[in-house]
Coordinates of C-alpha atoms in Angstrom, one line a residue:
Chain A
M462 CA -24.9 -2.8 11.1
M463 CA -25.5 -6.2 9.5
Q464 CA -25.8 -4.4 6.2
F465 CA -22.2 -3.2 6.4
V466 CA -20.9 -6.6 7.4
L467 CA -22.6 -8.0 4.3
N468 CA -21.2 -5.2 2.0
G469 CA -17.8 -5.8 3.5
L470 CA -17.9 -9.5 2.8
V471 CA -18.9 -8.9 -0.8
L472 CA -16.0 -6.6 -1.3
A473 CA -13.8 -9.1 0.6
S474 CA -14.6 -11.8 -1.9
T475 CA -13.2 -9.8 -4.8
I476 CA -10.2 -8.6 -2.8
A477 CA -9.4 -12.1 -1.8
L478 CA -9.8 -13.5 -5.3
G479 CA -7.4 -10.8 -6.5
A480 CA -5.0 -11.1 -3.6
V481 CA -4.3 -14.8 -4.3
G482 CA -2.2 -14.0 -7.3
L483 CA -0.5 -11.2 -5.5
S484 CA 0.3 -13.5 -2.6
M485 CA 1.6 -16.2 -4.9
T486 CA 3.9 -14.0 -6.9
Y487 CA 5.0 -12.5 -3.6
N488 CA 5.9 -15.8 -2.1
I489 CA 7.2 -17.8 -5.1
L490 CA 8.6 -15.1 -7.4
R491 CA 9.5 -12.9 -4.4
F492 CA 8.3 -9.5 -5.5
A493 CA 5.3 -7.2 -5.0
N494 CA 3.6 -7.3 -8.4
F495 CA 2.3 -3.8 -8.9
A496 CA 0.9 -4.9 -12.3
H497 CA -1.5 -7.4 -10.7
G498 CA -4.4 -4.9 -10.8
E499 CA -4.1 -4.8 -14.6
V500 CA -4.2 -8.6 -14.7
I501 CA -7.6 -8.3 -13.0
A502 CA -8.8 -5.6 -15.4
I503 CA -7.5 -7.5 -18.5
G504 CA -9.2 -10.7 -17.4
A505 CA -12.5 -8.8 -16.9
Y506 CA -12.3 -7.1 -20.3
F507 CA -11.6 -10.4 -22.1
S508 CA -14.6 -11.9 -20.4
L509 CA -16.6 -8.9 -21.8
A510 CA -15.1 -9.6 -25.3
V511 CA -16.2 -13.3 -25.1
V512 CA -19.6 -12.4 -23.8
T513 CA -20.0 -9.9 -26.6
L514 CA -18.8 -12.5 -29.2
I515 CA -21.3 -15.1 -28.0
G516 CA -24.0 -12.4 -28.3
A517 CA -26.6 -14.0 -26.0
G518 CA -26.3 -11.6 -23.1
V519 CA -25.1 -13.0 -19.9
G520 CA -28.1 -15.3 -19.3
S521 CA -29.5 -16.0 -15.9
I522 CA -29.8 -18.8 -13.4
G523 CA -32.9 -18.5 -11.3
P524 CA -32.7 -15.2 -9.5
I525 CA -29.1 -14.7 -10.4
A526 CA -28.4 -12.2 -13.2
F527 CA -25.7 -14.2 -14.9
G528 CA -25.8 -17.6 -16.6
W529 CA -23.9 -19.8 -19.0
P530 CA -22.5 -17.1 -21.3
L531 CA -20.6 -15.4 -18.5
L532 CA -19.6 -18.8 -17.0
V533 CA -18.4 -20.0 -20.5
S534 CA -16.5 -16.9 -21.0
L535 CA -14.5 -17.4 -17.8
P536 CA -12.3 -20.3 -18.9
I537 CA -11.7 -18.7 -22.3
S538 CA -10.8 -15.4 -20.7
I539 CA -8.5 -17.2 -18.1
F540 CA -6.7 -19.0 -20.9
V541 CA -6.1 -15.9 -23.0
T542 CA -5.1 -13.7 -20.1
S543 CA -2.8 -16.4 -18.7
M544 CA -1.1 -16.7 -22.1
I545 CA -0.5 -12.9 -22.2
I546 CA 0.9 -13.0 -18.6
L547 CA 3.2 -15.9 -19.5
L548 CA 4.4 -13.9 -22.5
V549 CA 5.1 -10.9 -20.3
D550 CA 6.9 -13.1 -17.9
A551 CA 9.1 -14.6 -20.6
L552 CA 9.8 -11.2 -22.1
V553 CA 10.4 -9.2 -18.9
F554 CA 10.4 -10.9 -15.6
R555 CA 12.3 -14.0 -16.6
Q556 CA 15.0 -11.8 -18.2
L557 CA 15.3 -9.8 -15.0
R558 CA 15.4 -13.0 -12.9
N559 CA 18.2 -14.4 -15.2
K560 CA 20.1 -11.2 -14.6
N561 CA 19.6 -11.7 -10.8
A562 CA 17.8 -8.4 -10.6
T563 CA 16.7 -7.3 -7.1
R564 CA 13.1 -7.5 -6.1
I565 CA 13.0 -3.7 -6.3
T566 CA 14.0 -3.8 -10.0
L567 CA 11.2 -6.3 -10.5
I568 CA 8.7 -4.0 -8.7
M569 CA 9.8 -1.1 -10.9
A570 CA 9.3 -3.2 -14.1
A571 CA 5.9 -4.2 -12.8
F572 CA 5.1 -0.5 -12.1
G573 CA 5.9 0.3 -15.8
L574 CA 3.9 -2.7 -17.0
S575 CA 1.0 -1.6 -14.9
L576 CA 0.9 1.8 -16.5
M577 CA 1.2 0.2 -20.0
G578 CA -1.6 -2.3 -19.2
R579 CA -4.0 0.5 -18.2
S580 CA -3.2 2.5 -21.3
L581 CA -3.6 -0.5 -23.6
I582 CA -7.0 -1.2 -22.2
T583 CA -8.0 2.4 -22.7
L584 CA -6.6 2.2 -26.2
F585 CA -8.5 -0.9 -27.2
A586 CA -11.7 -0.7 -25.1
G587 CA -12.0 3.0 -24.4
G588 CA -11.8 4.8 -21.1
D589 CA -15.6 4.9 -20.3
P590 CA -17.2 2.3 -18.0
K591 CA -18.5 -0.9 -19.6
Y592 CA -21.1 -3.3 -18.4
Y593 CA -21.9 -7.0 -19.1
E594 CA -25.6 -6.3 -18.9
F595 CA -28.0 -3.7 -17.7
S596 CA -30.8 -5.5 -15.9
I597 CA -32.2 -4.2 -12.7
R598 CA -31.1 -6.5 -9.9
K599 CA -33.4 -7.7 -7.1
V600 CA -32.3 -7.6 -3.5
F601 CA -33.8 -9.5 -0.6
E602 CA -33.5 -9.2 3.1
L603 CA -31.0 -11.8 4.4
F604 CA -31.1 -10.6 8.0
P605 CA -33.5 -8.1 9.5
G606 CA -32.5 -4.7 8.0
A607 CA -29.7 -6.2 5.9
K608 CA -30.3 -6.6 2.2
I609 CA -28.2 -8.4 -0.4
G610 CA -28.6 -9.4 -4.0
P611 CA -28.6 -13.0 -5.2
D612 CA -25.6 -12.1 -7.5
E613 CA -23.6 -10.9 -4.5
L614 CA -24.4 -14.1 -2.6
A615 CA -23.4 -16.2 -5.7
V616 CA -20.1 -14.4 -6.0
M617 CA -19.3 -15.0 -2.3
G618 CA -20.2 -18.7 -2.9
I619 CA -17.9 -18.9 -5.9
A620 CA -15.1 -17.2 -4.1
A621 CA -15.4 -19.5 -1.1
S622 CA -15.5 -22.7 -3.3
A623 CA -12.5 -21.4 -5.3
F624 CA -10.6 -21.1 -2.0
I625 CA -11.5 -24.6 -0.9
G626 CA -10.3 -25.8 -4.3
L627 CA -7.1 -23.9 -3.9
Y628 CA -6.6 -25.4 -0.5
F629 CA -6.9 -28.9 -1.9
Y630 CA -4.7 -28.1 -4.8
L631 CA -1.9 -26.8 -2.6
S632 CA -2.1 -29.5 0.0
R633 CA -2.9 -32.6 -2.2
T634 CA -1.3 -32.3 -5.6
I635 CA 2.4 -32.6 -6.5
M636 CA 2.4 -29.2 -8.2
G637 CA 0.7 -27.6 -5.2
K638 CA 3.3 -29.1 -2.9
S639 CA 6.1 -28.0 -5.2
M640 CA 4.8 -24.5 -5.0
R641 CA 4.9 -24.5 -1.3
A642 CA 8.4 -26.0 -1.4
V643 CA 9.7 -23.3 -3.7
A644 CA 8.0 -20.6 -1.5
E645 CA 9.7 -22.1 1.5
N646 CA 13.2 -22.5 0.1
P647 CA 13.9 -22.3 -3.6
V648 CA 17.4 -23.7 -3.5
L649 CA 16.4 -26.7 -1.5
A650 CA 13.4 -27.2 -3.8
R651 CA 15.6 -27.2 -6.8
I652 CA 18.1 -29.6 -5.2
N653 CA 15.2 -32.0 -4.7
G654 CA 14.5 -32.0 -8.4
I655 CA 11.5 -29.6 -8.5
D656 CA 11.2 -28.0 -11.8
T657 CA 11.2 -24.3 -10.8
R658 CA 10.3 -23.1 -14.2
Q659 CA 7.2 -25.2 -14.2
V660 CA 6.3 -24.0 -10.7
I661 CA 6.7 -20.4 -11.8
R662 CA 4.5 -21.0 -14.9
W663 CA 1.7 -22.5 -12.8
T664 CA 2.1 -19.7 -10.2
W665 CA 1.3 -17.1 -12.9
I666 CA -1.6 -19.2 -14.3
I667 CA -3.3 -19.8 -11.0
G668 CA -2.8 -16.1 -9.9
T669 CA -4.2 -15.0 -13.3
A670 CA -7.2 -17.4 -13.1
F671 CA -8.2 -16.1 -9.7
A672 CA -7.7 -12.5 -10.8
T673 CA -9.8 -13.1 -13.9
V674 CA -12.6 -14.6 -11.9
G675 CA -12.4 -11.7 -9.4
G676 CA -12.3 -9.1 -12.1
T677 CA -15.2 -10.6 -14.0
F678 CA -17.5 -10.7 -11.0
L679 CA -16.3 -7.3 -9.8
G680 CA -17.2 -6.0 -13.3
H681 CA -20.6 -7.8 -13.1
I682 CA -21.4 -6.4 -9.6
E683 CA -20.1 -2.9 -10.3
Q684 CA -18.7 -1.9 -13.7
L685 CA -15.6 -2.4 -15.9
R686 CA -13.1 0.5 -16.0
P687 CA -9.5 0.5 -17.1
E688 CA -8.6 1.5 -13.5
M689 CA -10.8 -1.2 -11.8
G690 CA -7.8 -3.3 -10.9
F691 CA -5.5 -0.5 -10.0
D692 CA -8.0 0.9 -7.6
L693 CA -8.2 -2.4 -5.9
L694 CA -4.4 -2.8 -5.7
L695 CA -4.0 -0.9 -2.5
L696 CA -6.7 -3.0 -0.8
M697 CA -5.2 -6.2 -2.0
F698 CA -1.8 -5.2 -0.8
A699 CA -3.3 -4.3 2.5
A700 CA -4.9 -7.7 2.8
L701 CA -1.5 -9.3 1.9
I702 CA 0.4 -7.3 4.5
L703 CA -2.2 -7.7 7.1
G704 CA -2.3 -11.5 6.7
G705 CA 1.5 -11.7 7.0
A706 CA 2.5 -11.9 3.3
G707 CA 3.9 -15.4 3.5
N708 CA 0.6 -17.0 4.2
L709 CA -2.2 -17.6 1.7
Y710 CA -4.7 -18.3 4.5
G711 CA -3.6 -15.1 6.2
T712 CA -4.2 -13.3 2.9
V713 CA -7.8 -14.5 2.9
L714 CA -8.3 -13.4 6.5
G715 CA -6.7 -10.1 5.6
A716 CA -9.1 -9.6 2.7
I717 CA -12.1 -10.2 5.0
L718 CA -10.8 -7.7 7.5
V719 CA -10.0 -5.1 4.8
G720 CA -13.4 -5.5 3.3
L721 CA -15.0 -5.0 6.7
I722 CA -12.9 -2.0 7.6
D723 CA -13.7 -0.5 4.2
S724 CA -17.5 -0.8 4.7
M725 CA -17.2 0.4 8.3
S726 CA -15.4 3.5 7.1
V727 CA -18.5 4.1 4.8
A728 CA -20.7 3.5 7.8
I729 CA -19.1 6.2 9.9
G730 CA -19.3 8.7 7.1
L731 CA -15.8 8.6 5.8
S732 CA -16.7 7.1 2.4
A733 CA -14.5 9.7 0.5
Y734 CA -11.5 8.5 2.5
R735 CA -12.2 4.8 2.5
A736 CA -8.9 3.7 0.9
A737 CA -7.0 6.0 3.2
V738 CA -8.8 4.7 6.3
V739 CA -8.1 1.1 5.4
F740 CA -4.5 2.0 4.9
M741 CA -4.1 3.9 8.1
V742 CA -5.6 1.0 10.1
I743 CA -3.2 -1.4 8.4
M744 CA -0.3 0.9 9.3
L745 CA -1.4 1.0 13.0
I746 CA -1.6 -2.8 13.1
L747 CA 1.8 -3.0 11.6
L748 CA 3.2 -0.7 14.2
V749 CA 2.2 -3.3 16.8
R750 CA 2.8 -6.4 14.7
P751 CA 5.3 -5.7 11.9
Q752 CA 5.0 -9.3 10.7
G753 CA 1.3 -9.1 10.0
L754 CA -1.5 -11.0 11.8
L755 CA -0.6 -14.6 10.9
G756 CA 3.0 -13.9 9.9
E757 CA 5.9 -15.5 11.6
K758 CA 8.6 -13.3 13.1
A759 CA 11.4 -12.8 10.7
Chain B
M1186 CA 9.5 30.3 -35.2
D1187 CA 11.2 33.6 -34.4
F1188 CA 13.8 34.0 -31.8
L1189 CA 11.6 35.4 -29.0
S1190 CA 9.0 32.7 -29.1
L1191 CA 11.7 30.1 -29.3
L1192 CA 13.3 31.6 -26.2
S1193 CA 9.9 31.7 -24.5
F1194 CA 9.3 28.1 -25.2
L1195 CA 12.8 27.1 -24.1
T1196 CA 12.4 29.0 -20.8
F1197 CA 9.1 27.4 -20.1
F1198 CA 10.5 24.0 -21.0
L1199 CA 13.5 24.4 -18.8
I1200 CA 11.4 25.6 -15.8
V1201 CA 9.2 22.5 -15.9
A1202 CA 12.3 20.3 -16.5
S1203 CA 13.9 22.0 -13.4
V1204 CA 10.8 21.1 -11.3
Y1205 CA 11.3 17.5 -12.3
S1206 CA 15.0 17.6 -11.8
V1207 CA 14.6 18.8 -8.2
A1208 CA 12.2 16.0 -7.5
C1209 CA 14.6 13.6 -9.1
L1210 CA 17.4 14.8 -6.9
G1211 CA 15.2 14.1 -3.9
L1212 CA 14.5 10.6 -5.1
N1213 CA 18.2 10.1 -5.8
M1214 CA 18.9 10.7 -2.1
Q1215 CA 16.4 8.0 -1.2
W1216 CA 16.6 5.5 -4.0
G1217 CA 20.0 6.3 -5.6
F1218 CA 22.1 6.5 -2.5
T1219 CA 20.2 4.6 0.2
G1220 CA 18.1 2.1 -1.8
L1221 CA 14.8 3.2 -0.4
F1222 CA 12.0 2.5 -2.9
N1223 CA 9.6 5.4 -2.4
V1224 CA 6.5 4.9 -4.6
G1225 CA 4.9 8.0 -3.0
V1226 CA 7.1 10.7 -4.6
V1227 CA 4.0 12.5 -5.8
G1228 CA 2.6 12.7 -2.3
F1229 CA 5.5 14.7 -0.9
F1230 CA 5.5 16.8 -4.1
A1231 CA 1.9 17.6 -3.4
I1232 CA 2.5 18.4 0.3
G1233 CA 5.2 20.9 -0.8
A1234 CA 2.9 22.4 -3.4
Y1235 CA 0.0 22.9 -1.1
A1236 CA 2.2 24.2 1.8
S1237 CA 3.7 26.9 -0.4
A1238 CA 0.3 27.7 -1.9
I1239 CA -1.3 28.1 1.5
L1240 CA 1.5 30.2 2.8
T1241 CA 1.9 32.5 -0.2
G1242 CA -1.6 32.5 -1.7
P1243 CA -4.5 34.9 -1.3
D1244 CA -7.4 34.6 1.2
Y1245 CA -9.9 32.0 -0.2
P1246 CA -13.5 32.0 1.1
D1247 CA -14.5 29.1 3.3
T1248 CA -11.0 27.8 4.1
L1249 CA -9.5 27.1 7.5
L1250 CA -6.0 28.3 6.7
G1251 CA -4.8 30.9 4.2
G1252 CA -4.6 34.5 3.3
F1253 CA -1.1 34.8 4.7
G1254 CA 0.3 36.3 1.5
L1255 CA 3.8 35.6 2.7
P1256 CA 6.9 36.1 0.4
V1257 CA 7.5 33.2 -2.0
I1258 CA 10.8 32.3 -0.3
V1259 CA 8.9 31.7 3.0
G1260 CA 6.5 29.5 1.0
F1261 CA 9.5 27.5 -0.3
A1262 CA 10.9 27.1 3.2
G1263 CA 7.4 26.1 4.4
A1264 CA 7.2 23.5 1.7
V1265 CA 10.6 22.0 2.6
I1266 CA 9.6 21.8 6.3
A1267 CA 6.1 20.4 5.7
A1268 CA 7.3 17.7 3.3
G1269 CA 10.2 16.9 5.6
L1270 CA 7.9 16.5 8.6
A1271 CA 5.6 14.3 6.5
G1272 CA 8.6 12.3 5.5
L1273 CA 9.6 12.0 9.2
L1274 CA 6.2 10.7 10.1
V1275 CA 5.8 8.3 7.2
G1276 CA 9.4 7.1 7.5
F1277 CA 9.1 6.5 11.2
V1278 CA 6.2 4.1 10.6
T1279 CA 7.3 2.5 7.3
L1280 CA 11.1 2.3 7.3
R1281 CA 11.1 -0.5 9.9
L1282 CA 9.2 -2.7 7.4
R1283 CA 10.7 -4.9 4.8
E1284 CA 11.8 -3.1 1.6
D1285 CA 8.9 -4.1 -0.5
F1286 CA 6.5 -3.3 2.3
L1287 CA 8.0 0.2 2.1
A1288 CA 7.1 0.3 -1.6
I1289 CA 3.5 -0.7 -0.9
S1290 CA 3.1 1.6 2.1
T1291 CA 4.5 4.7 0.3
F1292 CA 2.1 3.9 -2.5
G1293 CA -0.7 3.9 0.0
I1294 CA 0.4 7.1 1.5
A1295 CA 0.5 8.9 -1.9
I1296 CA -3.1 7.8 -2.5
S1297 CA -4.1 8.9 1.0
I1298 CA -2.5 12.3 0.4
Q1299 CA -4.4 12.7 -2.9
L1300 CA -7.6 11.7 -1.2
V1301 CA -7.0 14.5 1.4
A1302 CA -6.3 17.0 -1.4
L1303 CA -9.5 16.0 -3.1
N1304 CA -11.8 15.8 -0.1
F1305 CA -10.6 18.0 2.6
S1306 CA -11.9 21.1 0.9
R1307 CA -11.7 23.3 4.0
L1308 CA -7.9 23.2 3.5
T1309 CA -7.3 22.5 -0.2
R1310 CA -10.6 23.6 -1.8
G1311 CA -10.9 20.1 -3.2
P1312 CA -11.2 19.8 -7.0
D1313 CA -11.6 23.6 -7.3
G1314 CA -7.9 23.9 -6.3
L1315 CA -5.9 26.9 -5.0
Y1316 CA -5.5 29.7 -7.5
S1317 CA -3.8 33.1 -7.9
L1318 CA -0.5 31.9 -6.3
P1319 CA 2.1 34.6 -6.5
K1320 CA 5.2 34.3 -8.8
P1321 CA 8.2 36.2 -7.6
F1322 CA 9.4 39.2 -9.7
S1323 CA 6.2 39.1 -11.7
G1324 CA 5.6 42.8 -11.2
V1325 CA 9.0 43.8 -12.5
S1326 CA 8.1 43.8 -16.2
T1327 CA 5.1 43.5 -18.3
S1328 CA 6.6 40.7 -20.4
V1329 CA 5.8 37.1 -19.5
L1330 CA 9.1 36.1 -20.9
V1331 CA 11.1 38.3 -18.5
D1332 CA 8.9 36.9 -15.6
N1333 CA 9.8 33.4 -16.7
L1334 CA 13.5 34.1 -17.1
F1335 CA 13.5 35.4 -13.5
Y1336 CA 11.7 32.2 -12.5
L1337 CA 14.2 30.1 -14.4
A1338 CA 16.9 31.8 -12.5
I1339 CA 15.2 30.9 -9.2
C1340 CA 14.9 27.3 -10.4
A1341 CA 18.6 27.3 -11.4
V1342 CA 19.6 28.6 -7.9
S1343 CA 17.3 26.0 -6.3
I1344 CA 18.9 23.2 -8.3
G1345 CA 22.4 24.6 -7.5
V1346 CA 21.7 24.8 -3.8
V1347 CA 20.1 21.3 -3.6
Y1348 CA 22.9 19.8 -5.7
W1349 CA 25.6 21.4 -3.6
G1350 CA 23.9 20.3 -0.4
L1351 CA 23.3 16.7 -1.5
E1352 CA 26.9 16.4 -2.9
R1353 CA 28.2 17.5 0.4
M1354 CA 26.1 15.0 2.2
V1355 CA 26.7 11.9 0.1
R1356 CA 30.5 12.5 0.1
S1357 CA 30.7 12.8 3.8
P1358 CA 31.1 9.9 6.2
W1359 CA 27.3 10.0 6.6
G1360 CA 26.9 9.4 2.9
R1361 CA 29.3 6.5 2.9
V1362 CA 27.1 4.8 5.6
L1363 CA 24.1 5.3 3.3
R1364 CA 25.8 3.5 0.5
A1365 CA 26.9 0.8 2.8
I1366 CA 23.3 0.3 3.9
R1367 CA 22.2 0.2 0.3
E1368 CA 24.8 -2.4 -0.6
D1369 CA 24.6 -4.6 2.4
E1370 CA 22.4 -3.8 5.3
T1371 CA 23.6 -6.7 7.5
A1372 CA 27.2 -5.6 7.1
A1373 CA 26.3 -2.0 8.0
L1374 CA 24.4 -3.3 11.1
A1375 CA 27.4 -5.5 12.0
L1376 CA 29.6 -2.4 12.0
G1377 CA 27.4 -0.9 14.6
K1378 CA 25.5 1.6 12.4
N1379 CA 22.0 2.4 13.4
V1380 CA 20.5 1.5 10.0
F1381 CA 17.0 2.7 10.8
R1382 CA 18.2 6.2 11.9
Y1383 CA 20.3 6.7 8.8
R1384 CA 17.5 5.5 6.6
L1385 CA 15.1 7.9 8.3
Q1386 CA 17.5 10.8 7.8
A1387 CA 18.0 10.1 4.1
F1388 CA 14.2 9.6 3.7
V1389 CA 13.4 13.0 5.3
V1390 CA 16.1 14.8 3.3
G1391 CA 14.7 13.3 0.1
C1392 CA 11.1 14.2 1.0
A1393 CA 12.1 17.8 1.9
V1394 CA 13.7 18.2 -1.6
M1395 CA 10.6 16.8 -3.2
G1396 CA 8.6 19.3 -1.3
L1397 CA 10.7 22.1 -2.7
S1398 CA 10.0 20.7 -6.2
G1399 CA 6.3 20.9 -5.5
A1400 CA 6.6 24.5 -4.3
L1401 CA 8.6 25.5 -7.5
Y1402 CA 5.8 24.0 -9.5
A1403 CA 2.9 25.6 -7.5
N1404 CA 4.3 29.1 -7.7
F1405 CA 5.2 28.8 -11.3
V1406 CA 1.9 27.5 -12.6
G1407 CA -0.1 29.7 -10.1
F1408 CA -2.9 27.2 -9.8
I1409 CA -2.9 23.7 -8.2
S1410 CA -5.6 21.1 -7.9
P1411 CA -5.6 17.3 -7.0
Q1412 CA -5.4 16.5 -10.7
D1413 CA -1.8 17.7 -10.7
F1414 CA -0.8 15.0 -8.3
I1415 CA -1.5 11.6 -9.9
P1416 CA 0.6 8.5 -9.6
I1417 CA 2.1 8.9 -13.1
F1418 CA 4.3 11.7 -11.7
T1419 CA 6.1 9.2 -9.4
F1420 CA 6.6 7.0 -12.4
Q1421 CA 8.1 9.9 -14.5
V1422 CA 10.5 10.9 -11.8
F1423 CA 11.7 7.2 -11.5
I1424 CA 12.2 7.0 -15.2
M1425 CA 14.2 10.3 -15.1
L1426 CA 16.4 9.0 -12.4
I1427 CA 17.1 5.7 -14.0
V1428 CA 17.7 7.2 -17.4
G1429 CA 19.9 9.9 -16.0
G1430 CA 21.9 7.6 -13.7
S1431 CA 20.7 6.5 -10.3
G1432 CA 23.3 7.4 -7.6
N1433 CA 24.7 10.3 -9.6
N1434 CA 23.3 13.7 -8.8
L1435 CA 24.3 15.3 -12.1
G1436 CA 22.6 12.3 -13.8
A1437 CA 19.5 13.0 -11.8
I1438 CA 19.4 16.6 -13.1
L1439 CA 20.2 15.5 -16.7
G1440 CA 17.6 12.7 -16.5
G1441 CA 15.0 15.3 -15.6
V1442 CA 15.8 17.4 -18.7
V1443 CA 16.3 14.6 -21.2
V1444 CA 13.2 12.6 -20.2
W1445 CA 11.0 15.8 -20.0
A1446 CA 12.3 16.7 -23.5
L1447 CA 11.2 13.3 -24.8
W1448 CA 7.9 13.4 -23.0
S1449 CA 6.8 16.8 -24.0
G1450 CA 8.4 16.4 -27.5
S1451 CA 6.4 13.2 -28.1
G1452 CA 3.3 15.0 -26.9
A1453 CA 3.8 17.9 -29.3
L1454 CA 4.6 15.5 -32.1
I1455 CA 1.4 13.5 -31.5
A1456 CA -0.6 16.7 -31.2
G1457 CA 0.9 18.0 -34.4
I1458 CA 0.8 14.9 -36.6
L1459 CA -2.3 13.0 -35.7
P1460 CA -5.8 14.1 -36.4
P1461 CA -7.7 15.3 -33.3
T1462 CA -10.2 12.4 -33.4
I1463 CA -7.5 9.9 -32.2
Q1464 CA -5.6 12.2 -29.9
T1465 CA -6.9 10.5 -26.7
Q1466 CA -5.7 7.1 -28.1
A1467 CA -2.4 8.7 -28.9
A1468 CA -2.0 9.8 -25.3
S1469 CA -2.4 6.2 -24.3
V1470 CA 0.2 5.1 -26.9
R1471 CA 2.6 7.6 -25.4
I1472 CA 2.2 6.1 -22.0
V1473 CA 2.7 2.6 -23.4
L1474 CA 5.9 3.7 -25.1
I1475 CA 7.2 5.4 -22.0
G1476 CA 6.4 2.3 -19.9
L1477 CA 8.2 0.2 -22.6
G1478 CA 11.1 2.6 -22.4
L1479 CA 11.5 2.0 -18.7
V1480 CA 11.3 -1.7 -19.0
L1481 CA 13.9 -1.8 -21.8
M1482 CA 16.1 0.5 -19.7
L1483 CA 15.9 -1.8 -16.7
L1484 CA 16.7 -4.8 -18.9
Y1485 CA 19.5 -3.4 -21.0
R1486 CA 21.0 -0.3 -19.5
P1487 CA 20.2 -0.3 -15.8
A1488 CA 23.1 2.1 -14.9
G1489 CA 21.6 5.0 -16.8
I1490 CA 23.4 7.7 -18.9
L1491 CA 25.8 8.8 -16.2
R1492 CA 27.0 6.0 -14.0
E1493 CA 27.5 6.4 -10.3
K1494 CA 31.0 7.6 -9.4
R1495 CA 32.9 5.4 -7.1
I1496 CA 33.7 7.9 -4.4
V1497 CA 35.6 7.1 -1.2
S1498 CA 35.6 10.5 0.3
Q1499 CA 35.3 14.2 -0.7
E1500 CA 39.0 14.3 -1.7
A1501 CA 39.7 10.9 -3.0
R1502 CA 38.0 8.9 -5.7
L1503 CA 38.7 5.6 -7.2
P1504 CA 39.9 5.6 -10.8
D1505 CA 37.2 4.6 -13.2
G1506 CA 38.7 1.2 -13.9
V1507 CA 38.3 0.0 -10.3
A1508 CA 35.2 -1.9 -9.6
G1509 CA 33.3 0.0 -12.3
G1510 CA 29.9 1.6 -12.0
R1511 CA 26.9 -0.1 -10.4
A1512 CA 23.5 -0.9 -11.7
A1513 CA 20.1 0.6 -11.1
G1514 CA 19.2 -1.3 -8.0
P1515 CA 20.8 -2.0 -4.7
G1516 CA 23.1 -4.9 -5.1
D1517 CA 22.3 -5.4 -8.8

């Protein structure tokens, strides 16, 4: 039992890291970004490229099977991936925004970009799974009968501290407050002199940064595949909807629930259907609460 | 290439294009006329394919249902009903949600349907798939070409019937309400229209048509497995509809043929020109180009080849100068 809770929480950390970007584009740019899975994958693959360039393996810190090379690769990978995403925004999404395209047109463009992104990864990195390193990982018993590896614990810790950082960013800095203002009411925000373009830029950068961190550690715990982000997309959307879409804290709560439901579906022998089980549970919850768990009534 | 092989190729090409065109017509009902963004087209296509396969196929060992060996026309009817019922169930739950939640939830449903196709092997035989599906008129002649010409005729009749039916629907008062909902939901609501019910009806009709498309595919190919039902199909159908002209049923049919010509043509070109060692990369390049095509289309020609006609009723239509055509999306 405890084992499944632990597994669920590990999955929840990567879902939550990914869902931050999804939630931010949803609230500030106002569309469901179907290409966000590819942001995760691209970030993870750039980390792999940097780690390979450094050529010192991924190092280790005590019992944890990753060290400075992987941690150094993160900011570089975040920078490169953000630049790509900002370029895509300038070439596609900004053009569509300027034409006052509906959110469905934006979703459709994202859908096309998602397909392109996966194919580009396959083109440059190959379709077969990749790994940062091949060491055999140790696990230890955290609770009686529930094992977890030090890497998984570290990833959970990193995710948790990233969220605490995000909380302070959104509540204490000018840019964070501007973001919340634009999410609340874009017209009113602009009237009050908030530079919306700057807000949009930082929305993409922060979403990409979280996605890159999530993708890199997902790749470290499991493996890197071109579809790694796309396969996570449904779970991230589920977390977003469950949390009430408009609410970043709700998204984190949603991610934890989705992770737990996912590992419970494995526990009751439905591992082949796990994505479907998560999805059906979400649909049932939405039948009762169409606005999500922490969402406000429209 | 001699005349007969050209004709065979053309027949084969047109049959596959017809399958896409029918799916495109179904999506046009949902997206083109009502503004419902269904990202799960492939799911309803799969339900239609499996329904027809189970109804018309032979008896497979170790399956719960099957061995009915019913006529293909019954299979088609079953596909329409099964996909329509699935649409009713899905629509009932999801159409109350916000529009982008609909996109997300239909995406999830398509994935769930594929998981069932892959794992519920007592019904679908999992990855092994359902085989030996009957093709109507295949006993009439020994020539594959004649078989396929017959099948093409069936496809043409199907497209004709669906086109006629959909045109009747969208030009009726009912169809006007759908467009009203697409353009301004609040206004439609204010006029006392039950928006949810109209949406549900349009969604079910669209899903049923997608089911027919799946049945046409299954009984033509004769073998289906979960690999036939991957998300890229949904994407293809959307491109076809947008290229052809969203909100125009002739455009939907045309888009199916044109885009399938580009898609299969580029595939043949890649297979013919490039050395086999880089064929897999070439397949990725093709998808990148198609994705790029969609994005460019959304940016620069959102109305498609054939614009939507501004129709007031079955008898009267506005002259082309009035108000003009509309763009790809609701309220664009």
